[in-house]
PDB file of C-alpha atoms in Angstrom:
ATOM      1  CA  MET U  28      13.404  33.466  24.637  1.00 43.00           C
ATOM      2  CA  ASP U  29      15.642  32.997  21.765  1.00 46.00           C
ATOM      3  CA  LEU U  30      17.597  30.330  23.095  1.00 43.00           C
ATOM      4  CA  LEU U  31      14.520  28.109  23.788  1.00 40.00           C
ATOM      5  CA  SER U  32      12.619  28.521  20.796  1.00 44.00           C
ATOM      6  CA  VAL U  33      16.120  27.344  18.865  1.00 40.00           C
ATOM      7  CA  GLU U  34      16.274  24.534  21.739  1.00 42.00           C
ATOM      8  CA  ALA U  35      12.951  23.742  20.773  1.00 41.00           C
ATOM      9  CA  ARG U  36      13.352  23.504  17.097  1.00 46.00           C
ATOM     10  CA  GLU U  37      16.564  21.225  17.218  1.00 44.00           C
ATOM     11  CA  ALA U  38      15.030  19.321  19.611  1.00 41.00           C
ATOM     12  CA  GLY U  39      11.577  18.595  17.093  1.00 45.00           C
ATOM     13  CA  ARG U  40      13.902  17.819  14.172  1.00 46.00           C
ATOM     14  CA  SER U  41      16.041  15.610  15.874  1.00 44.00           C
ATOM     15  CA  MET U  42      12.172  13.845  17.245  1.00 43.00           C
ATOM     16  CA  ASP U  43      10.991  14.001  13.762  1.00 63.00           C
ATOM     17  CA  ALA U  44      14.092  11.870  12.012  1.00 71.00           C
ATOM     18  CA  PRO U  45      12.122   8.728  12.890  1.00 72.00           C
ATOM     19  CA  ALA U  46       8.471   9.676  12.036  1.00 70.00           C
ATOM     20  CA  CYS U  47      10.563  10.750   8.270  1.00 78.00           C
ATOM     21  CA  ILE U  48      12.441   7.290   8.476  1.00 82.00           C
ATOM     22  CA  LEU U  49       9.073   5.805   8.889  1.00 83.00           C
ATOM     23  CA  GLU U  50       7.771   8.110   5.842  1.00 85.00           C
ATOM     24  CA  LEU U  51      10.053   7.262   3.330  1.00 88.00           C
ATOM     25  CA  LEU U  52      10.053   3.694   4.029  1.00 90.00           C
ATOM     26  CA  GLY U  53       6.391   3.256   4.019  1.00 89.00           C
ATOM     27  CA  MET U  54       6.067   5.081   0.695  1.00 92.00           C
ATOM     28  CA  LEU U  55       8.650   3.026  -0.726  1.00 94.00           C
ATOM     29  CA  VAL U  56       6.982   0.289   0.142  1.00 94.00           C
ATOM     30  CA  TYR U  57       3.732   1.435  -1.356  1.00 95.00           C
ATOM     31  CA  VAL U  58       5.012   2.595  -4.608  1.00 95.00           C
ATOM     32  CA  GLY U  59       6.621  -0.700  -5.128  1.00 96.00           C
ATOM     33  CA  ALA U  60       3.262  -2.719  -3.859  1.00 96.00           C
ATOM     34  CA  TRP U  61       1.095  -0.653  -5.879  1.00 96.00           C
ATOM     35  CA  LEU U  62       3.497  -1.061  -9.500  1.00 96.00           C
ATOM     36  CA  CYS U  63       3.071  -4.684  -8.171  1.00 96.00           C
ATOM     37  CA  ALA U  64      -0.369  -4.145  -8.549  1.00 96.00           C
ATOM     38  CA  LEU U  65      -0.751  -2.702 -11.590  1.00 96.00           C
ATOM     39  CA  ALA U  66       1.731  -5.935 -13.005  1.00 95.00           C
ATOM     40  CA  SER U  67      -0.718  -8.389 -11.454  1.00 94.00           C
ATOM     41  CA  THR U  68      -3.637  -7.002 -13.351  1.00 94.00           C
ATOM     42  CA  ILE U  69      -2.400  -6.378 -16.883  1.00 93.00           C
ATOM     43  CA  LEU U  70      -0.247  -9.592 -16.848  1.00 92.00           C
ATOM     44  CA  PRO U  71      -2.522 -12.725 -18.527  1.00 90.00           C
ATOM     45  CA  GLN U  72      -0.905 -15.547 -16.218  1.00 90.00           C
ATOM     46  CA  TRP U  73      -3.400 -15.415 -13.674  1.00 92.00           C
ATOM     47  CA  LEU U  74      -4.588 -19.393 -14.153  1.00 91.00           C
ATOM     48  CA  THR U  75      -2.545 -21.800 -16.393  1.00 89.00           C
ATOM     49  CA  MET U  76      -3.177 -25.279 -17.829  1.00 86.00           C
ATOM     50  CA  SER U  77      -1.302 -27.405 -19.542  1.00 78.00           C
ATOM     51  CA  THR U  78      -2.452 -31.092 -20.950  1.00 72.00           C
ATOM     52  CA  SER U  79      -1.089 -33.943 -21.947  1.00 66.00           C
ATOM     53  CA  LEU U  80      -2.464 -34.913 -25.522  1.00 68.00           C
ATOM     54  CA  LEU U  81      -0.424 -31.487 -26.289  1.00 66.00           C
ATOM     55  CA  PRO U  82       2.721 -31.061 -23.757  1.00 69.00           C
ATOM     56  CA  ILE U  83       4.664 -28.498 -25.850  1.00 75.00           C
ATOM     57  CA  GLU U  84       1.405 -25.844 -25.669  1.00 81.00           C
ATOM     58  CA  SER U  85       0.261 -24.338 -22.613  1.00 85.00           C
ATOM     59  CA  TYR U  86      -2.783 -22.444 -21.767  1.00 87.00           C
ATOM     60  CA  ASP U  87      -2.780 -18.537 -19.892  1.00 90.00           C
ATOM     61  CA  LEU U  88      -5.997 -16.861 -18.734  1.00 90.00           C
ATOM     62  CA  GLY U  89      -5.677 -13.299 -17.064  1.00 89.00           C
ATOM     63  CA  LEU U  90      -8.318 -10.731 -17.094  1.00 91.00           C
ATOM     64  CA  TRP U  91      -8.089  -8.892 -20.278  1.00 91.00           C
ATOM     65  CA  GLU U  92      -6.759 -12.211 -22.680  1.00 90.00           C
ATOM     66  CA  THR U  93      -6.044 -15.191 -22.958  1.00 88.00           C
ATOM     67  CA  CYS U  94      -2.601 -17.146 -24.244  1.00 89.00           C
ATOM     68  CA  VAL U  95      -1.427 -20.119 -26.117  1.00 87.00           C
ATOM     69  CA  VAL U  96       2.618 -20.689 -24.945  1.00 85.00           C
ATOM     70  CA  GLN U  97       4.801 -23.219 -26.676  1.00 81.00           C
ATOM     71  CA  ASP U  98       7.672 -24.516 -25.417  1.00 75.00           C
ATOM     72  CA  ILE U  99       9.767 -23.387 -28.418  1.00 76.00           C
ATOM     73  CA  GLY U 100       8.810 -19.676 -27.007  1.00 72.00           C
ATOM     74  CA  GLY U 101       6.358 -18.665 -29.598  1.00 79.00           C
ATOM     75  CA  ILE U 102       3.377 -17.126 -27.999  1.00 84.00           C
ATOM     76  CA  GLU U 103      -0.094 -15.433 -28.943  1.00 85.00           C
ATOM     77  CA  CYS U 104      -2.645 -13.774 -26.724  1.00 86.00           C
ATOM     78  CA  ARG U 105      -6.289 -12.882 -27.740  1.00 87.00           C
ATOM     79  CA  SER U 106      -8.258 -10.319 -26.031  1.00 87.00           C
ATOM     80  CA  TYR U 107     -12.061 -11.531 -25.149  1.00 86.00           C
ATOM     81  CA  ASP U 108     -14.264 -10.627 -27.320  1.00 80.00           C
ATOM     82  CA  SER U 109     -17.184  -9.475 -25.602  1.00 78.00           C
ATOM     83  CA  LEU U 110     -17.259  -8.021 -22.043  1.00 78.00           C
ATOM     84  CA  LEU U 111     -21.178  -9.276 -21.674  1.00 77.00           C
ATOM     85  CA  GLY U 112     -19.722 -12.757 -21.829  1.00 78.00           C
ATOM     86  CA  LEU U 113     -16.924 -12.940 -19.430  1.00 84.00           C
ATOM     87  CA  PRO U 114     -17.909 -15.020 -16.497  1.00 85.00           C
ATOM     88  CA  SER U 115     -18.676 -13.227 -13.685  1.00 87.00           C
ATOM     89  CA  ASP U 116     -15.636 -13.697 -11.610  1.00 88.00           C
ATOM     90  CA  LEU U 117     -13.281 -12.130 -14.270  1.00 90.00           C
ATOM     91  CA  LYS U 118     -15.936  -9.201 -14.246  1.00 90.00           C
ATOM     92  CA  LEU U 119     -15.978  -8.911 -10.277  1.00 91.00           C
ATOM     93  CA  ALA U 120     -12.021  -9.494 -10.609  1.00 93.00           C
ATOM     94  CA  ARG U 121     -12.075  -6.630 -13.047  1.00 93.00           C
ATOM     95  CA  ILE U 122     -13.507  -4.639 -11.417  1.00 93.00           C
ATOM     96  CA  LEU U 123     -11.972  -5.001  -8.114  1.00 95.00           C
ATOM     97  CA  MET U 124      -8.377  -4.546  -9.564  1.00 95.00           C
ATOM     98  CA  CYS U 125      -9.431  -1.941 -11.131  1.00 95.00           C
ATOM     99  CA  THR U 126     -10.749  -0.405  -8.099  1.00 96.00           C
ATOM    100  CA  ALA U 127      -7.496  -0.847  -6.105  1.00 96.00           C
ATOM    101  CA  LEU U 128      -5.340   0.492  -8.289  1.00 96.00           C
ATOM    102  CA  THR U 129      -7.373   3.786  -8.191  1.00 96.00           C
ATOM    103  CA  VAL U 130      -7.746   3.968  -4.558  1.00 96.00           C
ATOM    104  CA  GLY U 131      -3.829   2.983  -4.211  1.00 95.00           C
ATOM    105  CA  LEU U 132      -3.071   6.541  -6.552  1.00 96.00           C
ATOM    106  CA  LEU U 133      -4.996   8.731  -4.625  1.00 96.00           C
ATOM    107  CA  GLY U 134      -3.607   7.408  -1.445  1.00 94.00           C
ATOM    108  CA  ILE U 135      -0.065   8.263  -3.046  1.00 94.00           C
ATOM    109  CA  LEU U 136      -0.824  11.457  -4.125  1.00 94.00           C
ATOM    110  CA  VAL U 137      -2.753  12.216  -0.755  1.00 92.00           C
ATOM    111  CA  ALA U 138       0.109  11.119   1.594  1.00 90.00           C
ATOM    112  CA  ILE U 139       2.557  12.394  -0.182  1.00 88.00           C
ATOM    113  CA  PRO U 140       2.272  16.067   0.418  1.00 86.00           C
ATOM    114  CA  GLY U 141       1.381  15.102   4.228  1.00 83.00           C
ATOM    115  CA  LEU U 142       5.339  13.909   4.513  1.00 81.00           C
ATOM    116  CA  HIS U 143       7.738  16.192   6.439  1.00 77.00           C
ATOM    117  CA  LEU U 144      10.278  16.574   3.774  1.00 73.00           C
ATOM    118  CA  ILE U 145       7.522  17.678   1.471  1.00 72.00           C
ATOM    119  CA  LYS U 146       7.541  21.701   2.111  1.00 70.00           C
ATOM    120  CA  SER U 147       3.812  22.399   1.510  1.00 57.00           C
ATOM    121  CA  CYS U 148       0.772  22.631   3.860  1.00 53.00           C
ATOM    122  CA  LYS U 149       2.582  24.400   6.230  1.00 55.00           C
ATOM    123  CA  ASP U 150       0.415  27.817   7.258  1.00 53.00           C
ATOM    124  CA  TYR U 151      -2.457  27.789   8.956  1.00 49.00           C
ATOM    125  CA  ASP U 152      -2.022  25.273  11.378  1.00 57.00           C
ATOM    126  CA  GLY U 153       0.209  23.331   8.698  1.00 61.00           C
ATOM    127  CA  ASP U 154       1.272  20.413  10.766  1.00 70.00           C
ATOM    128  CA  GLN U 155      -1.797  19.439  11.594  1.00 79.00           C
ATOM    129  CA  THR U 156      -3.420  19.348   8.223  1.00 81.00           C
ATOM    130  CA  LYS U 157      -0.165  17.402   6.837  1.00 81.00           C
ATOM    131  CA  ARG U 158      -0.835  14.693   9.600  1.00 84.00           C
ATOM    132  CA  THR U 159      -4.500  15.147   8.403  1.00 87.00           C
ATOM    133  CA  LEU U 160      -3.021  13.814   4.465  1.00 88.00           C
ATOM    134  CA  THR U 161      -0.452  11.443   5.819  1.00 89.00           C
ATOM    135  CA  ILE U 162      -3.270   9.605   7.925  1.00 91.00           C
ATOM    136  CA  THR U 163      -5.575  10.078   5.178  1.00 92.00           C
ATOM    137  CA  GLY U 164      -2.862   8.112   2.223  1.00 92.00           C
ATOM    138  CA  GLY U 165      -2.544   5.332   4.605  1.00 92.00           C
ATOM    139  CA  VAL U 166      -5.743   4.274   5.022  1.00 94.00           C
ATOM    140  CA  LEU U 167      -6.383   4.885   0.650  1.00 95.00           C
ATOM    141  CA  GLY U 168      -3.489   2.513   0.995  1.00 94.00           C
ATOM    142  CA  MET U 169      -4.736  -0.210   3.582  1.00 95.00           C
ATOM    143  CA  MET U 170      -8.083  -0.707   1.722  1.00 96.00           C
ATOM    144  CA  SER U 171      -6.506  -0.580  -1.506  1.00 96.00           C
ATOM    145  CA  GLY U 172      -4.423  -3.504  -0.273  1.00 96.00           C
ATOM    146  CA  VAL U 173      -8.268  -5.198   0.614  1.00 96.00           C
ATOM    147  CA  LEU U 174      -9.737  -4.535  -2.423  1.00 95.00           C
ATOM    148  CA  CYS U 175      -6.757  -6.023  -4.560  1.00 95.00           C
ATOM    149  CA  LEU U 176      -6.654  -9.717  -2.056  1.00 96.00           C
ATOM    150  CA  VAL U 177     -10.693  -9.722  -2.196  1.00 95.00           C
ATOM    151  CA  PRO U 178     -10.239 -10.522  -6.396  1.00 94.00           C
ATOM    152  CA  VAL U 179      -6.857 -12.927  -6.014  1.00 95.00           C
ATOM    153  CA  SER U 180      -8.181 -14.949  -3.281  1.00 94.00           C
ATOM    154  CA  TYR U 181     -11.714 -15.551  -4.928  1.00 94.00           C
ATOM    155  CA  ILE U 182     -10.367 -16.583  -8.287  1.00 93.00           C
ATOM    156  CA  ALA U 183      -7.937 -18.813  -6.693  1.00 92.00           C
ATOM    157  CA  HIS U 184     -10.545 -20.243  -4.848  1.00 92.00           C
ATOM    158  CA  THR U 185     -12.538 -20.661  -7.551  1.00 90.00           C
ATOM    159  CA  ALA U 186      -9.540 -22.421  -9.204  1.00 89.00           C
ATOM    160  CA  VAL U 187      -9.212 -24.950  -6.170  1.00 89.00           C
ATOM    161  CA  MET U 188     -12.891 -25.947  -6.288  1.00 88.00           C
ATOM    162  CA  HIS U 189     -12.923 -26.649 -10.097  1.00 82.00           C
ATOM    163  CA  PHE U 190      -9.704 -28.547  -9.205  1.00 81.00           C
ATOM    164  CA  PHE U 191     -10.703 -31.049  -6.512  1.00 81.00           C
ATOM    165  CA  ASP U 192     -14.300 -31.052  -7.954  1.00 74.00           C
ATOM    166  CA  GLU U 193     -14.712 -35.156  -8.024  1.00 73.00           C
ATOM    167  CA  LYS U 194     -17.534 -34.898 -10.661  1.00 77.00           C
ATOM    168  CA  VAL U 195     -14.738 -34.108 -13.190  1.00 69.00           C
ATOM    169  CA  PRO U 196     -12.548 -36.774 -14.680  1.00 68.00           C
ATOM    170  CA  ASP U 197      -9.581 -37.235 -14.066  1.00 67.00           C
ATOM    171  CA  VAL U 198      -8.300 -37.002 -17.929  1.00 65.00           C
ATOM    172  CA  VAL U 199      -9.895 -33.406 -18.476  1.00 70.00           C
ATOM    173  CA  PRO U 200      -7.072 -30.816 -17.845  1.00 75.00           C
ATOM    174  CA  ARG U 201      -7.517 -28.442 -14.896  1.00 80.00           C
ATOM    175  CA  TRP U 202      -6.589 -24.467 -14.206  1.00 81.00           C
ATOM    176  CA  GLU U 203      -3.287 -24.408 -11.300  1.00 87.00           C
ATOM    177  CA  PHE U 204      -2.239 -20.867 -10.216  1.00 90.00           C
ATOM    178  CA  GLY U 205      -0.182 -18.741 -12.273  1.00 89.00           C
ATOM    179  CA  ASP U 206       2.339 -16.211 -11.343  1.00 91.00           C
ATOM    180  CA  ALA U 207       0.178 -12.936 -11.575  1.00 92.00           C
ATOM    181  CA  LEU U 208      -1.901 -14.617  -8.403  1.00 93.00           C
ATOM    182  CA  PHE U 209       1.210 -14.630  -6.005  1.00 94.00           C
ATOM    183  CA  CYS U 210       1.934 -10.771  -7.476  1.00 95.00           C
ATOM    184  CA  GLY U 211      -1.621 -10.358  -6.369  1.00 94.00           C
ATOM    185  CA  TRP U 212      -1.041 -11.486  -2.956  1.00 95.00           C
ATOM    186  CA  ALA U 213       2.320 -10.137  -2.537  1.00 96.00           C
ATOM    187  CA  ALA U 214       0.918  -6.267  -3.930  1.00 96.00           C
ATOM    188  CA  GLY U 215      -2.403  -6.502  -1.321  1.00 95.00           C
ATOM    189  CA  PHE U 216      -0.047  -7.477   1.796  1.00 96.00           C
ATOM    190  CA  LEU U 217       2.336  -4.336   1.115  1.00 96.00           C
ATOM    191  CA  LEU U 218       0.167  -2.484   0.334  1.00 96.00           C
ATOM    192  CA  MET U 219      -1.930  -2.933   3.742  1.00 95.00           C
ATOM    193  CA  VAL U 220       1.585  -3.318   5.417  1.00 95.00           C
ATOM    194  CA  ALA U 221       2.732   0.412   4.059  1.00 94.00           C
ATOM    195  CA  GLY U 222      -0.248   1.953   5.066  1.00 93.00           C
ATOM    196  CA  LEU U 223      -0.083   0.657   8.221  1.00 93.00           C
ATOM    197  CA  ILE U 224       3.465   2.099   8.390  1.00 91.00           C
ATOM    198  CA  ILE U 225       2.456   5.551   7.223  1.00 91.00           C
ATOM    199  CA  VAL U 226      -0.405   5.857   9.942  1.00 89.00           C
ATOM    200  CA  THR U 227       2.013   4.837  12.697  1.00 88.00           C
ATOM    201  CA  SER U 228       4.698   7.400  11.678  1.00 83.00           C
ATOM    202  CA  SER U 229       2.361  10.253  11.498  1.00 77.00           C
ATOM    203  CA  ARG U 230       1.253   8.876  14.942  1.00 70.00           C
ATOM    204  CA  CYS U 231       4.773   8.815  15.928  1.00 64.00           C
ATOM    205  CA  SER U 232       5.434  12.393  14.784  1.00 57.00           C
ATOM    206  CA  GLN U 233       2.499  13.287  16.674  1.00 54.00           C
ATOM    207  CA  VAL U 234       3.396  11.593  20.006  1.00 48.00           C
ATOM    208  CA  GLU U 235       6.654  12.867  19.967  1.00 45.00           C
ATOM    209  CA  ARG U 236       6.145  16.345  19.574  1.00 47.00           C
ATOM    210  CA  HIS U 237       4.182  16.566  23.347  1.00 45.00           C
ATOM    211  CA  PRO U 238       7.279  16.515  24.941  1.00 46.00           C
ATOM    212  CA  VAL U 239       8.555  20.351  23.173  1.00 43.00           C
ATOM    213  CA  PRO U 240       6.387  22.606  25.671  1.00 46.00           C
ATOM    214  CA  GLN U 241       7.209  20.260  28.807  1.00 45.00           C
ATOM    215  CA  ARG U 242      10.725  21.763  28.212  1.00 45.00           C
ATOM    216  CA  ARG U 243       9.756  25.237  27.601  1.00 46.00           C
ATOM    217  CA  SER U 244       8.351  25.386  30.979  1.00 47.00           C
ATOM    218  CA  GLN U 245      11.068  23.709  32.783  1.00 50.00           C
ATOM    219  CA  ALA U 246      13.265  26.340  30.580  1.00 45.00           C
ATOM    220  CA  LYS U 247      11.352  29.414  32.323  1.00 47.00           C
ATOM    221  CA  SER U 248      11.177  27.921  35.789  1.00 51.00           C
ATOM    222  CA  THR U 249      14.704  27.799  35.952  1.00 50.00           C
ATOM    223  CA  ASP U 250      15.134  31.353  34.530  1.00 49.00           C
ATOM    224  CA  ARG U 251      12.713  32.677  36.734  1.00 54.00           C
ATOM    225  CA  ASN U 252      14.811  30.862  39.983  1.00 52.00           C
ATOM    226  CA  ARG U 253      18.285  32.687  38.664  1.00 51.00           C
ATOM    227  CA  ARG U 254      16.270  36.171  38.445  1.00 52.00           C
ATOM    228  CA  LYS U 255      15.165  35.737  42.435  1.00 48.00           C
ATOM    229  CA  HIS U 256      18.331  33.977  43.165  1.00 45.00           C
ATOM    230  CA  SER U 257      19.944  36.969  41.508  1.00 49.00           C
ATOM    231  CA  GLU U 258      17.919  39.313  43.556  1.00 47.00           C
ATOM    232  CA  TYR U 259      18.453  38.155  46.956  1.00 42.00           C
ATOM    233  CA  VAL U 260      21.909  38.162  46.297  1.00 42.00           C
TER     234      VAL U 260
END
């Protein structure tokens, strides 16, 4: 029986290796995507605009401030004076991006104790608890990705509609996509991918652990056959 328990432990460790690799990959992508979403929220380059009247200057519009950038390297930013005076799209983008960051951070904190490399929650049906934490963290990551993609896509849609508005004269400058929008798209997509990887890793570990009891039953049957054969001899 001691030999069987050792073999089962070794088999469980070897079968958990793919799940551990997926977990580490998912957490690395998760943390990187969350930092990318944080950078997208802070950066003022959500929309950018340059005019032919002042070619040496360009304007950046962000969630928290507007900036004037000069070609000589100078930059001057100013925060919004009033929260109530903000356009509705900026208010919505602020709320959703802050919510995405909160949900993403909560998902990271929940998923970390569920990793196989973290020695926690191993008593009182610890495997099931760790699996539940991992799946919950992955689901929160996918929710954070959706919450990040919604405001970025909405701001981009509004900019496209204004850019191709035929009612606006051609001489009037128009807002175009800034670097923060592309950063937000990348963050939302990677958050969803990271959550999917983490959920998949927990499912893989659950499936791979089923063959171990079968091997134990096979080993027990072989021992019984050997005992019967020795008694017959």
